[in-house]
Amino acid sequence: MNPPLPFGAGRNGHPAPSDLTEIMDKVAHGDKQAFSVLYDAIAPLVFGIVLKVVRDRAQSEEVAQEVMIDLWRQAARYRPETGAVSAWAATIAHRRAVDRVRSAQASVEREQAQAAREHTTAFDEVTEQVETRLESEQVRRCLRGLTELQRQAVTLAYYGGLTYREVAESLRTPLPTIKTRMRDGLIRLRDCMGVTT
């Protein structure tokens, strides 16, 4: 149960607006009891404003608490000539609520963008794997169209990483013959693969 209000009570047992100005002045000087009175008077208003903007009760409670802490910390910045304490609190509450909604929306958009990137990446990887597999099958099919010497020479050079001389030694075939067979084999592969120069 709350202690009786130390100032003249307004309607519904809440301090009158002029009393809130006095209470705010005491809060600005670190008076915890005054803040307790301010909290009881202003918190329902703050929560109502935040709930209308945020719409989620749990988040609204959290934002309303943040607003009340702001009121405690910024009490010295309040100027009575700029408006009533309740209007000042309402402005802070509305700004905080809008910030929370924007932050939540930005977070959702970031998550959606990340999910889209991951989905695209996965799709691209699958596409790439399919293309690589199809190309590999086409290369194997085209290699089968070469003569035995051409196929062996090309395979040793491109898959084995051997030089012309090493291919010639490995196949025990003269170097000029290997060069000719590889050139002819590569031309046939190019034509089979449909590569244009």
Short mmCIF file of N, CA and C in Angstrom, two decimals, residues 74-179:
data_model
loop_
_atom_site.label_atom_id
_atom_site.label_comp_id
_atom_site.label_asym_id
_atom_site.label_seq_id
_atom_site.Cartn_x
_atom_site.Cartn_y
_atom_site.Cartn_z
N GLN A 74 16.98 12.31 -15.71
CA GLN A 74 16.91 13.60 -16.41
C GLN A 74 16.05 14.63 -15.68
N ALA A 75 15.69 14.35 -14.46
CA ALA A 75 14.80 15.25 -13.72
C ALA A 75 15.33 16.69 -13.68
N ALA A 76 16.63 16.87 -13.59
CA ALA A 76 17.21 18.21 -13.52
C ALA A 76 17.03 18.96 -14.84
N ARG A 77 16.75 18.26 -15.92
CA ARG A 77 16.59 18.91 -17.22
C ARG A 77 15.16 19.41 -17.44
N TYR A 78 14.24 19.00 -16.57
CA TYR A 78 12.86 19.43 -16.73
C TYR A 78 12.72 20.92 -16.43
N ARG A 79 12.02 21.62 -17.33
CA ARG A 79 11.75 23.04 -17.15
C ARG A 79 10.24 23.26 -17.14
N PRO A 80 9.67 23.74 -16.01
CA PRO A 80 8.21 23.93 -15.91
C PRO A 80 7.64 24.84 -16.99
N GLU A 81 8.43 25.81 -17.44
CA GLU A 81 7.92 26.76 -18.44
C GLU A 81 7.67 26.10 -19.81
N THR A 82 8.24 24.92 -20.03
CA THR A 82 8.06 24.24 -21.32
C THR A 82 6.81 23.36 -21.34
N GLY A 83 6.20 23.12 -20.20
CA GLY A 83 4.99 22.31 -20.16
C GLY A 83 4.90 21.51 -18.87
N ALA A 84 3.78 20.82 -18.74
CA ALA A 84 3.52 20.03 -17.54
C ALA A 84 4.44 18.82 -17.48
N VAL A 85 4.66 18.33 -16.26
CA VAL A 85 5.49 17.14 -16.05
C VAL A 85 4.91 15.97 -16.83
N SER A 86 3.60 15.83 -16.81
CA SER A 86 2.97 14.72 -17.51
C SER A 86 3.20 14.81 -19.02
N ALA A 87 3.20 16.01 -19.58
CA ALA A 87 3.45 16.18 -21.02
C ALA A 87 4.90 15.83 -21.34
N TRP A 88 5.81 16.25 -20.46
CA TRP A 88 7.23 15.95 -20.65
C TRP A 88 7.46 14.43 -20.60
N ALA A 89 6.84 13.78 -19.61
CA ALA A 89 6.95 12.32 -19.47
C ALA A 89 6.33 11.62 -20.67
N ALA A 90 5.19 12.14 -21.14
CA ALA A 90 4.51 11.53 -22.29
C ALA A 90 5.39 11.62 -23.54
N THR A 91 6.08 12.75 -23.71
CA THR A 91 6.97 12.93 -24.87
C THR A 91 8.11 11.92 -24.82
N ILE A 92 8.72 11.78 -23.66
CA ILE A 92 9.82 10.82 -23.50
C ILE A 92 9.31 9.40 -23.75
N ALA A 93 8.14 9.08 -23.22
CA ALA A 93 7.56 7.74 -23.39
C ALA A 93 7.30 7.45 -24.86
N HIS A 94 6.72 8.42 -25.55
CA HIS A 94 6.41 8.20 -26.97
C HIS A 94 7.69 8.00 -27.78
N ARG A 95 8.70 8.81 -27.52
CA ARG A 95 9.98 8.67 -28.25
C ARG A 95 10.62 7.30 -28.00
N ARG A 96 10.63 6.90 -26.74
CA ARG A 96 11.21 5.59 -26.39
C ARG A 96 10.44 4.45 -27.06
N ALA A 97 9.13 4.56 -27.08
CA ALA A 97 8.30 3.51 -27.68
C ALA A 97 8.55 3.43 -29.19
N VAL A 98 8.62 4.58 -29.84
CA VAL A 98 8.89 4.60 -31.28
C VAL A 98 10.28 4.02 -31.56
N ASP A 99 11.26 4.39 -30.74
CA ASP A 99 12.62 3.83 -30.90
C ASP A 99 12.59 2.31 -30.78
N ARG A 100 11.83 1.78 -29.83
CA ARG A 100 11.76 0.33 -29.64
C ARG A 100 11.14 -0.35 -30.86
N VAL A 101 10.07 0.24 -31.39
CA VAL A 101 9.41 -0.33 -32.57
C VAL A 101 10.36 -0.30 -33.75
N ARG A 102 11.04 0.81 -33.96
CA ARG A 102 12.00 0.91 -35.07
C ARG A 102 13.13 -0.09 -34.91
N SER A 103 13.63 -0.21 -33.69
CA SER A 103 14.71 -1.16 -33.43
C SER A 103 14.26 -2.60 -33.71
N ALA A 104 13.05 -2.92 -33.26
CA ALA A 104 12.52 -4.27 -33.50
C ALA A 104 12.33 -4.52 -34.99
N GLN A 105 11.81 -3.51 -35.70
CA GLN A 105 11.60 -3.65 -37.14
C GLN A 105 12.94 -3.82 -37.86
N ALA A 106 13.94 -3.04 -37.46
CA ALA A 106 15.27 -3.16 -38.08
C ALA A 106 15.86 -4.54 -37.82
N SER A 107 15.64 -5.06 -36.63
CA SER A 107 16.14 -6.39 -36.29
C SER A 107 15.48 -7.46 -37.16
N VAL A 108 14.17 -7.34 -37.34
CA VAL A 108 13.43 -8.29 -38.18
C VAL A 108 13.94 -8.21 -39.62
N GLU A 109 14.15 -6.98 -40.11
CA GLU A 109 14.63 -6.81 -41.49
C GLU A 109 16.02 -7.40 -41.65
N ARG A 110 16.89 -7.21 -40.64
CA ARG A 110 18.24 -7.80 -40.71
C ARG A 110 18.16 -9.32 -40.75
N GLU A 111 17.31 -9.89 -39.91
CA GLU A 111 17.16 -11.35 -39.88
C GLU A 111 16.62 -11.87 -41.20
N GLN A 112 15.65 -11.16 -41.78
CA GLN A 112 15.09 -11.58 -43.06
C GLN A 112 16.13 -11.48 -44.17
N ALA A 113 16.92 -10.41 -44.15
CA ALA A 113 17.97 -10.25 -45.16
C ALA A 113 19.00 -11.35 -45.02
N GLN A 114 19.38 -11.67 -43.78
CA GLN A 114 20.35 -12.74 -43.55
C GLN A 114 19.80 -14.08 -44.01
N ALA A 115 18.54 -14.35 -43.70
CA ALA A 115 17.91 -15.60 -44.14
C ALA A 115 17.86 -15.67 -45.66
N ALA A 116 17.56 -14.54 -46.29
CA ALA A 116 17.52 -14.51 -47.76
C ALA A 116 18.90 -14.78 -48.33
N ARG A 117 19.94 -14.17 -47.72
CA ARG A 117 21.31 -14.41 -48.19
C ARG A 117 21.68 -15.87 -48.03
N GLU A 118 21.34 -16.45 -46.89
CA GLU A 118 21.67 -17.86 -46.66
C GLU A 118 20.91 -18.76 -47.63
N HIS A 119 19.65 -18.43 -47.90
CA HIS A 119 18.86 -19.21 -48.84
C HIS A 119 19.45 -19.10 -50.24
N THR A 120 19.82 -17.88 -50.64
CA THR A 120 20.42 -17.66 -51.96
C THR A 120 21.74 -18.40 -52.07
N THR A 121 22.54 -18.33 -51.00
CA THR A 121 23.83 -19.01 -51.01
C THR A 121 23.63 -20.51 -51.18
N ALA A 122 22.70 -21.07 -50.44
CA ALA A 122 22.45 -22.51 -50.54
C ALA A 122 21.99 -22.84 -51.96
N PHE A 123 21.10 -22.04 -52.52
CA PHE A 123 20.63 -22.29 -53.88
C PHE A 123 21.79 -22.20 -54.86
N ASP A 124 22.63 -21.16 -54.71
CA ASP A 124 23.77 -20.99 -55.61
C ASP A 124 24.73 -22.17 -55.52
N GLU A 125 24.94 -22.69 -54.32
CA GLU A 125 25.84 -23.83 -54.16
C GLU A 125 25.28 -25.07 -54.86
N VAL A 126 23.99 -25.28 -54.74
CA VAL A 126 23.36 -26.43 -55.40
C VAL A 126 23.46 -26.26 -56.92
N THR A 127 23.17 -25.06 -57.39
CA THR A 127 23.26 -24.79 -58.82
C THR A 127 24.66 -25.04 -59.33
N GLU A 128 25.63 -24.55 -58.57
CA GLU A 128 27.03 -24.72 -58.96
C GLU A 128 27.42 -26.20 -58.99
N GLN A 129 26.97 -26.96 -58.01
CA GLN A 129 27.29 -28.39 -57.97
C GLN A 129 26.67 -29.12 -59.16
N VAL A 130 25.44 -28.76 -59.51
CA VAL A 130 24.77 -29.40 -60.65
C VAL A 130 25.51 -29.05 -61.94
N GLU A 131 25.86 -27.77 -62.09
CA GLU A 131 26.58 -27.36 -63.30
C GLU A 131 27.93 -28.07 -63.40
N THR A 132 28.65 -28.16 -62.28
CA THR A 132 29.94 -28.84 -62.28
C THR A 132 29.78 -30.30 -62.66
N ARG A 133 28.77 -30.96 -62.11
CA ARG A 133 28.53 -32.37 -62.41
C ARG A 133 28.20 -32.56 -63.90
N LEU A 134 27.36 -31.68 -64.43
CA LEU A 134 27.00 -31.77 -65.85
C LEU A 134 28.22 -31.55 -66.74
N GLU A 135 29.04 -30.55 -66.37
CA GLU A 135 30.25 -30.28 -67.14
C GLU A 135 31.20 -31.47 -67.07
N SER A 136 31.33 -32.07 -65.89
CA SER A 136 32.21 -33.24 -65.73
C SER A 136 31.74 -34.40 -66.61
N GLU A 137 30.43 -34.61 -66.65
CA GLU A 137 29.89 -35.69 -67.50
C GLU A 137 30.15 -35.40 -68.97
N GLN A 138 30.02 -34.13 -69.35
CA GLN A 138 30.27 -33.77 -70.74
C GLN A 138 31.75 -33.96 -71.09
N VAL A 139 32.65 -33.60 -70.18
CA VAL A 139 34.08 -33.79 -70.42
C VAL A 139 34.39 -35.27 -70.58
N ARG A 140 33.82 -36.10 -69.69
CA ARG A 140 34.06 -37.55 -69.80
C ARG A 140 33.55 -38.10 -71.13
N ARG A 141 32.36 -37.64 -71.54
CA ARG A 141 31.80 -38.09 -72.81
C ARG A 141 32.70 -37.66 -73.97
N CYS A 142 33.18 -36.43 -73.93
CA CYS A 142 34.05 -35.92 -75.01
C CYS A 142 35.40 -36.64 -75.00
N LEU A 143 35.92 -36.94 -73.81
CA LEU A 143 37.19 -37.67 -73.73
C LEU A 143 37.06 -39.06 -74.37
N ARG A 144 35.87 -39.67 -74.22
CA ARG A 144 35.67 -40.99 -74.82
C ARG A 144 35.73 -40.93 -76.36
N GLY A 145 35.53 -39.73 -76.93
CA GLY A 145 35.58 -39.57 -78.38
C GLY A 145 36.99 -39.40 -78.93
N LEU A 146 37.99 -39.34 -78.05
CA LEU A 146 39.38 -39.18 -78.49
C LEU A 146 40.02 -40.55 -78.73
N THR A 147 41.14 -40.55 -79.46
CA THR A 147 41.90 -41.80 -79.61
C THR A 147 42.53 -42.12 -78.26
N GLU A 148 42.97 -43.35 -78.10
CA GLU A 148 43.56 -43.78 -76.83
C GLU A 148 44.76 -42.92 -76.47
N LEU A 149 45.65 -42.65 -77.42
CA LEU A 149 46.86 -41.85 -77.16
C LEU A 149 46.47 -40.41 -76.80
N GLN A 150 45.52 -39.84 -77.52
CA GLN A 150 45.07 -38.48 -77.21
C GLN A 150 44.49 -38.41 -75.80
N ARG A 151 43.62 -39.36 -75.48
CA ARG A 151 42.98 -39.38 -74.15
C ARG A 151 44.02 -39.51 -73.05
N GLN A 152 45.00 -40.42 -73.21
CA GLN A 152 46.03 -40.60 -72.19
C GLN A 152 46.88 -39.35 -72.04
N ALA A 153 47.26 -38.75 -73.16
CA ALA A 153 48.11 -37.56 -73.12
C ALA A 153 47.39 -36.39 -72.44
N VAL A 154 46.15 -36.15 -72.84
CA VAL A 154 45.37 -35.05 -72.26
C VAL A 154 45.14 -35.30 -70.77
N THR A 155 44.79 -36.51 -70.40
CA THR A 155 44.53 -36.85 -68.99
C THR A 155 45.78 -36.64 -68.15
N LEU A 156 46.93 -37.11 -68.62
CA LEU A 156 48.17 -36.94 -67.86
C LEU A 156 48.55 -35.47 -67.74
N ALA A 157 48.35 -34.70 -68.81
CA ALA A 157 48.74 -33.29 -68.79
C ALA A 157 47.81 -32.46 -67.91
N TYR A 158 46.48 -32.63 -68.08
CA TYR A 158 45.55 -31.74 -67.39
C TYR A 158 45.10 -32.25 -66.02
N TYR A 159 44.97 -33.54 -65.87
CA TYR A 159 44.55 -34.06 -64.57
C TYR A 159 45.76 -34.48 -63.73
N GLY A 160 46.84 -34.89 -64.41
CA GLY A 160 48.05 -35.30 -63.69
C GLY A 160 49.04 -34.17 -63.51
N GLY A 161 48.87 -33.08 -64.26
CA GLY A 161 49.74 -31.93 -64.12
C GLY A 161 51.13 -32.14 -64.73
N LEU A 162 51.27 -33.09 -65.65
CA LEU A 162 52.56 -33.37 -66.25
C LEU A 162 52.83 -32.43 -67.42
N THR A 163 54.13 -32.19 -67.68
CA THR A 163 54.53 -31.38 -68.84
C THR A 163 54.50 -32.26 -70.07
N TYR A 164 54.64 -31.63 -71.26
CA TYR A 164 54.69 -32.42 -72.51
C TYR A 164 55.79 -33.47 -72.44
N ARG A 165 56.97 -33.09 -71.97
CA ARG A 165 58.11 -34.01 -71.90
C ARG A 165 57.80 -35.17 -70.96
N GLU A 166 57.18 -34.86 -69.77
CA GLU A 166 56.85 -35.91 -68.80
C GLU A 166 55.78 -36.85 -69.37
N VAL A 167 54.85 -36.31 -70.12
CA VAL A 167 53.81 -37.14 -70.75
C VAL A 167 54.47 -38.07 -71.76
N ALA A 168 55.40 -37.51 -72.57
CA ALA A 168 56.10 -38.32 -73.59
C ALA A 168 56.87 -39.44 -72.93
N GLU A 169 57.56 -39.14 -71.83
CA GLU A 169 58.33 -40.17 -71.12
C GLU A 169 57.39 -41.21 -70.51
N SER A 170 56.30 -40.76 -69.94
CA SER A 170 55.37 -41.67 -69.29
C SER A 170 54.74 -42.63 -70.30
N LEU A 171 54.42 -42.13 -71.48
CA LEU A 171 53.78 -42.96 -72.50
C LEU A 171 54.79 -43.61 -73.45
N ARG A 172 56.07 -43.33 -73.23
CA ARG A 172 57.15 -43.86 -74.09
C ARG A 172 56.86 -43.59 -75.57
N THR A 173 56.54 -42.30 -75.80
CA THR A 173 56.21 -41.85 -77.15
C THR A 173 57.05 -40.61 -77.44
N PRO A 174 57.52 -40.42 -78.68
CA PRO A 174 58.32 -39.24 -79.00
C PRO A 174 57.57 -37.95 -78.66
N LEU A 175 58.32 -36.94 -78.20
CA LEU A 175 57.75 -35.65 -77.79
C LEU A 175 56.95 -35.00 -78.92
N PRO A 176 57.46 -34.94 -80.17
CA PRO A 176 56.66 -34.30 -81.23
C PRO A 176 55.31 -35.00 -81.45
N THR A 177 55.28 -36.31 -81.32
CA THR A 177 54.02 -37.05 -81.50
C THR A 177 53.04 -36.67 -80.39
N ILE A 178 53.53 -36.57 -79.14
CA ILE A 178 52.67 -36.19 -78.00
C ILE A 178 52.10 -34.80 -78.23
N LYS A 179 52.95 -33.86 -78.66
CA LYS A 179 52.48 -32.48 -78.89
C LYS A 179 51.38 -32.47 -79.95
#
